Amino acid sequence: MNLHCAGRVLDLSRPVVMGVLNVTPNSFSDGGRFIDPEAALAQGLAMVADGAAIIDVGGESTRPGADPVSLQQELDRVIPVIERLRSACDAVISIDTMKPVVMREAVAAGAGLINDVMGLRAEGALEAAAAGSAAVCLMHMQGEPRTMQQAPHYDEVVTEVDAFLRGRAQACLAVGIAPERICLDPGFGFGKSLDHNLDLLAGLRRLAGGPYPLLVGLSRKSLLGSLLGRHVDDRLPGSLALATIAVLGGARIVRSHDVAATWDAVRVADAIARRS
Ligand code: PT1
């Protein structure tokens, strides 16, 4: 299974790690230490050295309760970082955005993957993605970041998320995005209760059974706070357990803040997954 990322072909015959590079002052897990583009570059290169195949650059937090940022502010944060990463390494650069203009500018600056937690539902987003040749990650979210955790509801969460993701993949194909450019993400923590998240993880095989590679983001999320009673800074062991389970369930890309440890967990899980 390959993912075509604007001139780069990402080999997903083995699962890979996507390192999280937040370029936000209010990021939920690193206190916004990476606003300076040179510092962000160094952090990105450190993640590549730790084994990340993809660096996910984000200038707007989408964690529960987060406030939106302006277009100009988001561009000012992410574009200098993407340009620097592009010239300094050959990892795939991902842009974590919901805004069509940011998608276009980021791809022009060297991004090979558009990671959109809205699944390209914003006005003009499908067209922005289709205009280039970057890959797209289509994520499921119920509601919007500011309010999505207030009352999430599903009758059958796995069935509903699966149907949504297939519909978004169809919408991409309809605007000319090749199937080799599409990956899917169930959106852990995005309008989901603890039970919804656990049902999705337990049912991941069903989502991974289709033609598109699956990306998962579970790193440090509040389901671990609920399960373990741990603060966000003490969730690495739980996150590694979740990454392991996700790979056993067929995930091909694991998004993480802790690349070195996650890359170990992913390779161990894959060694077992390959035998069954
Ligand atoms: C994700 C993801 C993402 N997560 C993709 N992109 C975040 N493709 C940002 C919590 O419950 O899973 N997939 N971009 C971060 N968002 C959250 C959501 C952070 C929930 C924390 C929580 O704590």
PDB file of N, CA and C in Angstrom, residues 33 63 69 90 93 105 129:
ATOM      1  N   ARG A  33       5.897  25.689  22.779  1.00  0.00           N
ATOM      2  CA  ARG A  33       7.336  25.951  22.772  1.00  0.00           C
ATOM      3  C   ARG A  33       7.884  26.141  21.367  1.00  0.00           C
ATOM      4  N   ARG A  63      -7.901  20.804  19.227  1.00  0.00           N
ATOM      5  CA  ARG A  63      -8.279  20.038  20.418  1.00  0.00           C
ATOM      6  C   ARG A  63      -9.632  20.543  20.937  1.00  0.00           C
ATOM      7  N   VAL A  69      -8.222  30.390  14.719  1.00  0.00           N
ATOM      8  CA  VAL A  69      -7.265  31.479  14.477  1.00  0.00           C
ATOM      9  C   VAL A  69      -7.518  32.043  13.079  1.00  0.00           C
ATOM     10  N   ASP A  90      13.986  15.169   3.661  1.00  0.00           N
ATOM     11  CA  ASP A  90      13.064  14.662   2.647  1.00  0.00           C
ATOM     12  C   ASP A  90      11.924  13.830   3.227  1.00  0.00           C
ATOM     13  N   ILE A  93       6.068  16.277   4.339  1.00  0.00           N
ATOM     14  CA  ILE A  93       5.543  17.331   5.199  1.00  0.00           C
ATOM     15  C   ILE A  93       4.030  17.373   5.040  1.00  0.00           C
ATOM     16  N   GLU A 105      -1.313  27.242  -0.147  1.00  0.00           N
ATOM     17  CA  GLU A 105      -0.017  27.868   0.150  1.00  0.00           C
ATOM     18  C   GLU A 105       0.969  26.842   0.713  1.00  0.00           C
ATOM     19  N   ALA A 129      -7.560  20.979  -2.681  1.00  0.00           N
ATOM     20  CA  ALA A 129      -6.788  19.739  -2.640  1.00  0.00           C
ATOM     21  C   ALA A 129      -6.593  19.179  -4.050  1.00  0.00           C
TER      22      ALA A 129
END
